[in-house]
Coordinates of C-alpha atoms and ligand atoms in Angstrom, one line a residue:
M1 CA -16.5 -0.2 19.5
E2 CA -13.6 1.0 21.6
K3 CA -12.6 4.6 21.6
L4 CA -10.3 7.0 23.3
I5 CA -11.9 9.9 25.2
I6 CA -9.5 12.8 25.8
H7 CA -10.1 16.0 27.7
G8 CA -7.6 18.5 26.3
G9 CA -5.7 21.3 27.8
R10 CA -3.6 19.6 30.5
R11 CA 0.1 20.3 30.7
L12 CA 2.0 17.0 30.6
E13 CA 4.9 16.5 33.0
G14 CA 7.0 13.6 34.3
R15 CA 9.0 10.7 33.1
V16 CA 8.0 8.1 30.6
K17 CA 9.8 4.9 29.6
I18 CA 9.8 4.3 25.9
S19 CA 8.9 0.8 24.6
G20 CA 10.8 -1.0 21.9
A21 CA 10.1 0.2 18.4
K22 CA 7.6 -1.7 16.3
N23 CA 9.6 -1.3 13.1
A24 CA 12.7 -2.7 14.8
V25 CA 11.1 -5.7 16.5
L26 CA 9.0 -7.0 13.6
P27 CA 12.0 -7.8 11.2
I28 CA 13.9 -9.3 14.2
I29 CA 10.9 -11.6 14.9
A30 CA 10.9 -12.6 11.2
A31 CA 14.6 -13.3 11.4
T32 CA 14.0 -15.9 14.2
L33 CA 12.8 -18.2 11.4
L34 CA 16.4 -18.5 10.4
G35 CA 17.4 -20.1 13.7
Q36 CA 18.1 -23.7 13.1
D37 CA 19.7 -25.4 16.2
T38 CA 18.6 -23.4 19.1
V39 CA 15.5 -21.5 20.3
S40 CA 15.4 -17.7 20.1
L41 CA 14.4 -15.7 23.1
L42 CA 13.6 -12.0 22.7
D43 CA 13.3 -9.6 25.6
E44 CA 11.8 -6.1 25.9
V45 CA 9.3 -6.9 23.1
P46 CA 6.6 -4.2 23.1
A47 CA 3.0 -5.4 23.6
L48 CA 1.6 -4.5 20.2
E49 CA -1.1 -6.0 18.0
D50 CA 1.4 -6.3 15.2
V51 CA 3.6 -8.5 17.5
T52 CA 0.7 -10.7 18.2
T53 CA -0.1 -10.9 14.5
I54 CA 3.4 -11.9 13.5
T55 CA 3.5 -14.4 16.3
E56 CA 0.3 -16.0 14.9
V57 CA 1.9 -16.0 11.4
L58 CA 4.9 -18.0 12.8
N59 CA 2.6 -20.4 14.5
R60 CA 0.7 -21.0 11.2
L61 CA 4.0 -21.9 9.7
G62 CA 4.2 -24.7 12.2
V63 CA 6.8 -22.9 14.3
E64 CA 6.5 -22.8 18.0
A65 CA 6.2 -19.1 18.9
A66 CA 4.8 -17.8 22.2
F67 CA 4.5 -14.2 23.2
D68 CA 4.2 -13.2 26.9
A69 CA 2.9 -9.6 26.6
E70 CA 3.1 -9.1 30.4
K71 CA 6.8 -10.1 30.5
H72 CA 7.5 -8.6 27.1
Q73 CA 9.1 -11.8 26.1
L74 CA 8.9 -13.8 22.9
R75 CA 10.2 -17.4 22.5
V76 CA 10.5 -18.8 19.0
D77 CA 11.5 -22.4 18.3
A78 CA 12.0 -22.5 14.6
R79 CA 14.1 -25.7 14.6
R80 CA 11.4 -27.2 12.5
I81 CA 9.3 -25.3 10.0
G82 CA 6.1 -27.1 9.1
S83 CA 4.7 -25.1 6.3
C84 CA 6.0 -22.4 3.9
E85 CA 2.7 -20.8 3.2
A86 CA 1.3 -17.7 4.9
P87 CA -2.5 -17.2 4.5
Y88 CA -4.4 -14.1 3.5
D89 CA -6.4 -13.8 6.8
L90 CA -3.1 -13.0 8.6
V91 CA -1.0 -11.2 6.0
R92 CA -3.8 -8.8 5.1
K93 CA -3.8 -7.5 8.7
M94 CA -0.2 -6.5 8.5
R95 CA 2.0 -5.7 5.6
A96 CA 5.2 -6.5 7.6
S97 CA 4.2 -10.2 7.4
F98 CA 5.8 -10.1 4.0
L99 CA 9.1 -10.0 5.9
I100 CA 8.9 -13.8 6.4
M101 CA 9.5 -14.4 2.7
G102 CA 13.2 -13.8 2.8
P103 CA 13.8 -16.1 5.8
L104 CA 11.5 -18.8 4.4
L105 CA 13.2 -18.8 1.0
A106 CA 16.6 -19.1 2.8
R107 CA 15.5 -21.9 5.1
C108 CA 13.1 -23.9 3.0
G109 CA 14.0 -23.0 -0.6
K110 CA 10.4 -21.9 -1.1
A111 CA 7.7 -19.6 0.2
K112 CA 4.1 -18.9 -0.7
I113 CA 2.6 -15.7 0.7
S114 CA -0.6 -13.9 0.2
L115 CA -0.2 -10.4 -1.3
P116 CA 0.2 -8.1 1.7
G117 CA -2.3 -5.7 3.2
G118 CA -1.5 -3.1 6.0
C119 CA -2.0 0.6 6.4
A120 CA -3.8 2.3 3.5
I121 CA -1.1 5.0 3.1
G122 CA -0.3 4.3 -0.5
T123 CA -0.1 1.5 -3.0
R124 CA 3.1 0.2 -1.4
P125 CA 4.3 -2.2 -4.1
I126 CA 6.7 -5.1 -3.3
D127 CA 8.5 -5.1 -6.6
L128 CA 11.9 -4.3 -5.0
H129 CA 11.6 -7.2 -2.6
L130 CA 10.9 -9.5 -5.5
K131 CA 13.7 -8.1 -7.7
G132 CA 16.1 -8.8 -4.9
F133 CA 14.9 -12.4 -4.5
E134 CA 15.1 -13.0 -8.2
A135 CA 18.7 -11.6 -8.3
L136 CA 19.5 -14.1 -5.6
G137 CA 18.3 -16.9 -7.9
A138 CA 14.7 -17.4 -6.8
K139 CA 11.9 -18.0 -9.3
I140 CA 8.8 -15.8 -8.6
E141 CA 5.2 -16.6 -9.7
I142 CA 2.2 -14.4 -8.9
G143 CA -1.4 -15.5 -9.2
H144 CA -4.7 -16.0 -7.3
G145 CA -3.6 -13.4 -4.7
F146 CA -0.5 -15.2 -3.8
I147 CA 3.2 -14.8 -4.5
E148 CA 5.3 -18.0 -4.8
A149 CA 9.0 -18.0 -4.7
S150 CA 11.2 -21.0 -5.1
A151 CA 14.9 -21.7 -5.1
P152 CA 15.3 -25.4 -5.0
E153 CA 19.0 -25.2 -5.6
G154 CA 19.4 -22.6 -2.9
L155 CA 20.1 -18.8 -3.1
K156 CA 23.3 -17.4 -4.6
G157 CA 25.0 -14.2 -3.5
T158 CA 25.1 -11.4 -6.1
R159 CA 25.2 -7.6 -6.5
I160 CA 21.8 -5.9 -6.0
Y161 CA 21.0 -2.2 -6.6
L162 CA 17.8 -0.9 -5.1
D163 CA 16.1 1.8 -7.2
F164 CA 14.6 3.3 -3.9
P165 CA 16.0 2.6 -0.4
S166 CA 13.0 0.6 0.7
V167 CA 13.1 -0.4 4.3
G168 CA 11.2 -3.7 3.9
A169 CA 13.1 -4.8 0.8
T170 CA 16.4 -4.1 2.5
E171 CA 15.4 -6.3 5.4
N172 CA 14.0 -9.1 3.3
I173 CA 17.2 -9.2 1.2
L174 CA 19.4 -9.1 4.2
M175 CA 17.7 -12.1 5.7
A176 CA 17.7 -14.1 2.4
A177 CA 21.3 -13.3 1.6
S178 CA 22.5 -14.2 5.1
M179 CA 22.2 -17.9 4.1
A180 CA 22.9 -17.5 0.3
E181 CA 26.0 -19.1 -1.2
G182 CA 28.8 -16.5 -1.5
Q183 CA 28.8 -12.8 -1.2
T184 CA 25.9 -10.3 -1.7
I185 CA 26.5 -6.6 -2.2
L186 CA 23.5 -4.5 -1.6
E187 CA 23.7 -1.0 -3.0
N188 CA 21.4 1.9 -2.1
P189 CA 19.9 0.1 0.8
A190 CA 17.7 1.7 3.4
Q191 CA 19.9 3.2 6.3
E192 CA 17.2 3.4 9.0
P193 CA 18.3 2.5 12.5
E194 CA 16.1 -0.7 12.3
I195 CA 18.3 -2.0 9.5
V196 CA 21.3 -1.8 11.9
D197 CA 19.3 -3.5 14.6
L198 CA 18.4 -6.3 12.3
A199 CA 21.9 -6.7 10.9
N200 CA 23.2 -6.8 14.5
Y201 CA 20.7 -9.5 15.4
L202 CA 21.5 -11.6 12.3
N203 CA 25.2 -11.3 13.1
V204 CA 24.5 -12.7 16.6
M205 CA 22.7 -15.6 14.8
G206 CA 25.9 -16.3 12.9
A207 CA 25.5 -14.1 9.8
K208 CA 28.3 -12.0 8.4
I209 CA 26.9 -8.6 7.5
R210 CA 29.0 -5.4 7.2
G211 CA 28.0 -1.9 6.4
A212 CA 24.5 -1.8 7.7
G213 CA 23.5 1.8 8.2
T214 CA 25.6 2.9 5.2
N215 CA 24.9 3.0 1.5
V216 CA 26.5 -0.4 0.7
I217 CA 25.9 -3.5 2.7
K218 CA 28.0 -6.6 2.2
I219 CA 26.7 -10.0 3.3
D220 CA 28.8 -13.1 3.3
G221 CA 26.4 -16.0 3.2
A222 CA 26.6 -18.6 6.0
P223 CA 25.3 -22.1 5.6
K224 CA 23.6 -22.1 8.9
L225 CA 22.3 -19.6 11.4
V226 CA 21.3 -20.4 14.9
G227 CA 18.6 -19.1 17.3
A228 CA 19.8 -16.3 19.6
A229 CA 18.8 -14.5 22.7
A230 CA 18.9 -10.7 22.5
M231 CA 17.6 -7.5 24.0
T232 CA 15.8 -6.0 21.1
Q233 CA 15.7 -2.7 22.8
G234 CA 17.4 -2.8 26.2
D235 CA 16.9 0.2 28.5
I236 CA 20.3 1.9 28.0
Y237 CA 20.5 1.0 24.4
V238 CA 17.1 2.5 23.6
E239 CA 17.8 5.6 25.5
N240 CA 21.2 6.1 24.0
A241 CA 20.0 5.3 20.6
I242 CA 17.0 7.7 20.7
S243 CA 18.7 11.0 20.2
E244 CA 20.9 9.7 17.5
H245 CA 18.0 8.0 15.7
L246 CA 15.7 11.0 16.1
K247 CA 18.2 13.6 14.8
P248 CA 15.9 15.1 12.1
V249 CA 12.9 15.1 14.5
I250 CA 14.9 16.8 17.3
A251 CA 16.3 19.4 14.8
K252 CA 12.8 20.3 13.7
L253 CA 11.5 20.5 17.3
K254 CA 14.4 22.8 18.2
E255 CA 13.6 24.9 15.1
A256 CA 10.0 25.1 16.4
G257 CA 11.2 26.6 19.6
V258 CA 11.2 23.5 21.8
T259 CA 14.0 23.0 24.3
I260 CA 15.6 19.7 24.1
E261 CA 18.3 18.4 26.4
E262 CA 19.9 15.1 25.6
D263 CA 21.7 13.2 28.3
V264 CA 22.8 9.6 28.9
D265 CA 19.4 8.6 30.3
G266 CA 17.3 10.0 27.6
I267 CA 16.0 13.2 26.2
R268 CA 14.3 16.0 28.0
V269 CA 11.7 17.9 26.0
R270 CA 10.4 21.3 27.3
C271 CA 8.2 24.0 25.9
D272 CA 6.6 26.8 27.7
K273 CA 5.2 28.8 24.8
K274 CA 3.5 28.3 21.5
T275 CA 5.6 26.5 19.0
K276 CA 6.7 28.2 15.8
A277 CA 5.7 26.8 12.4
V278 CA 8.4 24.9 10.5
D279 CA 8.5 23.2 7.1
I280 CA 9.1 19.5 6.9
K281 CA 9.8 17.1 4.0
T282 CA 9.8 13.4 4.5
M283 CA 12.8 11.4 3.2
P284 CA 14.4 8.0 3.8
Y285 CA 16.7 8.0 6.8
P286 CA 18.5 10.2 7.9
G287 CA 15.9 12.5 6.5
F288 CA 12.7 13.4 8.3
P289 CA 10.7 10.2 8.9
T290 CA 7.4 9.7 7.2
D291 CA 6.2 7.9 10.4
M292 CA 6.4 11.3 12.2
Q293 CA 4.7 13.4 9.6
A294 CA 1.2 13.2 10.9
Q295 CA 2.2 13.9 14.5
F296 CA 4.2 16.9 13.4
M297 CA 1.3 18.2 11.4
A298 CA -0.8 18.0 14.6
M299 CA 1.7 20.3 16.2
L300 CA 1.8 22.7 13.3
T301 CA -2.0 23.1 13.5
I302 CA -1.6 25.2 16.6
S303 CA 1.9 26.7 15.9
E304 CA 2.6 30.4 15.2
G305 CA 2.6 31.0 11.5
T306 CA 2.4 28.7 8.4
G307 CA 4.3 25.5 7.8
C308 CA 4.5 23.2 4.7
V309 CA 4.5 19.5 5.1
T310 CA 5.8 17.6 2.0
E311 CA 5.4 13.9 1.8
T312 CA 7.8 12.2 -0.7
V313 CA 7.8 8.6 0.6
F314 CA 4.1 7.6 0.4
E315 CA 1.6 9.0 -2.1
N316 CA -1.5 8.9 0.0
R317 CA -0.4 9.8 3.5
F318 CA -2.6 12.9 4.2
M319 CA -5.8 11.1 5.4
H320 CA -5.4 12.8 8.8
V321 CA -5.8 16.2 7.3
D322 CA -9.6 16.0 7.0
E323 CA -9.8 14.7 10.6
L324 CA -7.6 17.6 11.9
K325 CA -9.7 20.0 9.9
R326 CA -12.8 18.7 11.7
M327 CA -11.1 19.9 14.9
G328 CA -10.7 23.4 13.5
A329 CA -7.3 23.1 11.8
N330 CA -6.5 25.3 8.8
I331 CA -4.9 23.0 6.2
R332 CA -4.8 23.1 2.4
I333 CA -3.5 20.2 0.4
D334 CA -1.6 21.0 -2.8
G335 CA -0.4 17.8 -4.4
R336 CA 2.2 16.2 -2.1
T337 CA 2.3 19.3 0.1
S338 CA 0.0 20.3 2.9
V339 CA 0.0 23.9 3.9
V340 CA -0.8 24.3 7.6
E341 CA -1.7 27.7 8.9
G342 CA -1.6 27.8 12.7
V343 CA -4.9 28.5 14.5
D344 CA -5.4 29.7 18.1
K345 CA -7.0 26.6 19.3
L346 CA -8.5 23.2 18.2
T347 CA -11.9 22.1 19.4
G348 CA -12.6 18.6 20.5
C349 CA -15.0 16.4 18.4
Q350 CA -15.4 12.9 17.1
V351 CA -12.5 11.9 14.9
K352 CA -11.0 8.6 13.7
A353 CA -7.5 7.1 13.5
T354 CA -7.2 6.7 9.7
D355 CA -4.0 4.8 10.1
L356 CA -1.4 4.0 12.8
R357 CA 0.6 7.2 12.9
A358 CA -2.5 9.3 12.0
G359 CA -4.0 7.8 15.2
A360 CA -1.1 9.2 17.3
A361 CA -1.6 12.6 15.6
M362 CA -5.3 12.6 16.6
V363 CA -4.4 11.8 20.2
L364 CA -1.9 14.7 20.2
A365 CA -4.5 17.0 18.8
G366 CA -7.0 15.8 21.4
L367 CA -4.5 16.6 24.2
V368 CA -4.4 20.2 23.2
A369 CA -8.0 20.7 22.0
E370 CA -10.6 22.5 24.0
G371 CA -13.2 20.1 25.4
E372 CA -13.7 16.5 24.6
T373 CA -12.2 14.6 21.7
Q374 CA -13.3 11.0 20.9
V375 CA -10.9 9.0 18.8
G376 CA -12.4 6.0 17.0
Y377 CA -10.8 3.1 15.0
I378 CA -8.2 2.8 17.7
H379 CA -7.2 -0.7 16.6
H380 CA -4.8 1.1 14.3
I381 CA -3.1 2.7 17.3
D382 CA -2.9 -0.7 19.1
R383 CA -0.9 -2.1 16.2
G384 CA 2.1 0.1 17.0
Y385 CA 1.9 1.8 20.4
D386 CA 2.4 -0.2 23.6
D387 CA 0.1 1.2 26.3
L388 CA -0.1 4.8 24.9
V389 CA -3.0 5.6 27.3
G390 CA -1.1 4.4 30.3
K391 CA 2.0 6.4 29.4
L392 CA 0.0 9.6 28.8
V393 CA -2.0 9.2 32.0
G394 CA 1.4 8.8 33.8
L395 CA 2.3 12.2 32.4
G396 CA -0.9 13.8 33.6
A397 CA -3.2 13.6 30.6
D398 CA -6.9 13.1 30.9
I399 CA -7.4 10.2 28.5
Q400 CA -9.3 6.9 28.9
R401 CA -10.2 4.0 26.8
V402 CA -14.0 3.2 26.7
D403 CA -16.0 0.5 24.9
R404 CA -19.2 2.1 23.6
Ligands
LIG501 C1 8.6 0.7 6.6 C2 7.9 0.9 7.9 C3 6.9 2.1 7.8 C4 7.5 3.3 7.3 C5 8.3 3.0 6.0 C6 9.1 4.2 5.5 C7 8.0 -1.3 9.0 C8 7.2 -2.5 9.4 N1 7.3 -0.3 8.4 O1 7.6 0.3 5.7 O2 6.4 2.3 9.2 O3 6.5 4.3 7.0 O4 9.2 1.9 6.2 O5 10.0 4.7 6.5 O6 9.1 -1.1 9.2 N2 8.4 0.7 -2.5 C9 8.4 0.3 -3.8 N3 8.7 -1.0 -4.1 C10 8.9 -1.9 -3.1 C11 8.9 -1.4 -1.8 C12 8.6 -0.1 -1.5 O7 8.2 1.1 -4.8 O8 9.2 -3.1 -3.4 C13 8.1 2.2 -2.3 C14 6.8 2.3 -1.5 O9 5.7 2.4 -2.3 C15 7.0 3.6 -0.7 C16 8.5 3.6 -0.5 O10 9.1 2.7 -1.4 O11 6.6 4.7 -1.5 C17 8.9 3.3 1.0 O12 8.5 2.0 1.3 P1 9.4 1.1 2.3 O13 10.6 1.8 2.7 O14 9.5 -0.3 1.6 O15 8.4 1.0 3.5 P2 8.0 -0.3 4.3 O16 9.2 -1.2 4.5 O17 6.8 -0.9 3.7

């Protein structure tokens, strides 16, 4: 089994080029299914397991999709879709596969998808996605581990209110409504940066979406969308976008005593002393992102003082707490809040990546821990981080990947 071996205690310095974000690229890849006349070509696609998985999903739909991980390019020819059924063996690997349902419904008038799997960070229902499809006129049936949706007459624009601003439901509804007849008004949608990225991409394909990134999105259905070439995360774009997208994270880092300088090329992060404890509470964007909660908790374990981490988005996202405690962290869970009392040092030991972001947290803990840390179950990390080891080594970390 592959592991990461980290020798902690090194100061990290230098420059690192950030790869495209997983959560931005996956919905854009799903959107290529809407491209009818021309082939879609995506550049700067990060080399992630989840990208490979969704590419396989597209191939299983009879679409020609090829990912060149070295060149970071993905080519999708969805002019013909051979099948509207996504099997369990692929969907269970990655919950985001469910994002093909909206485009399939729009393109083929039907879709049959195995109930999704993914990270075990909560029950993660899909009721909001399904409510959206139903509002657009689709009929939904659930049984034998599959969800079947059909709209033989096509989808019709309507007004939809989301009870919770779900990222995935917003994306699925945007894609389905892009080809629906008439106008769809989506109220209380997610406002995450990846929603804006997806809407921009759909608009390049010929969709008419306004208001992405705000609390009302208007979509005027177009009868046909076409494949498009796009930089999912071009250099300048990613670098400019970062500070804006990371506002809550940067604010909390500053509060913790970290020096942050933002310029046109990116963000400089400096810290020469122990960080101070801060409280965080996860919220939909522009609140503090749940996907940074575990990494922040790793920082709090060795900060000065006591910090509270409250998770409001997912109900079971504290699995990294036990792993951090094995390294000597002082953490107490009280319902949806973890109380983290800073300790002088963490000590290296064997730990596991309990999910994707928890994996990143264990690596961070390993980088500061005394002695050797071995992180197992790193397939979780591979799902969402492009060459994490290479990037850290470039910054001076002592980390390697071994197979033992
Ligand atoms: C996306 C991200 C994930 C991130 C999460 C929240 C991708 C591929 N994944 O996941 O990394 O942690 O946003 O920022 O982009 N919910 C319902 N009903 C639904 C859908 C969601 O009740 O139909 C609830 C979930 O149980 C959860 C909350 O809404 O408590 C947030 O989920 P959602 O925003 O949908 O997250 P994902 O799109 O799955």
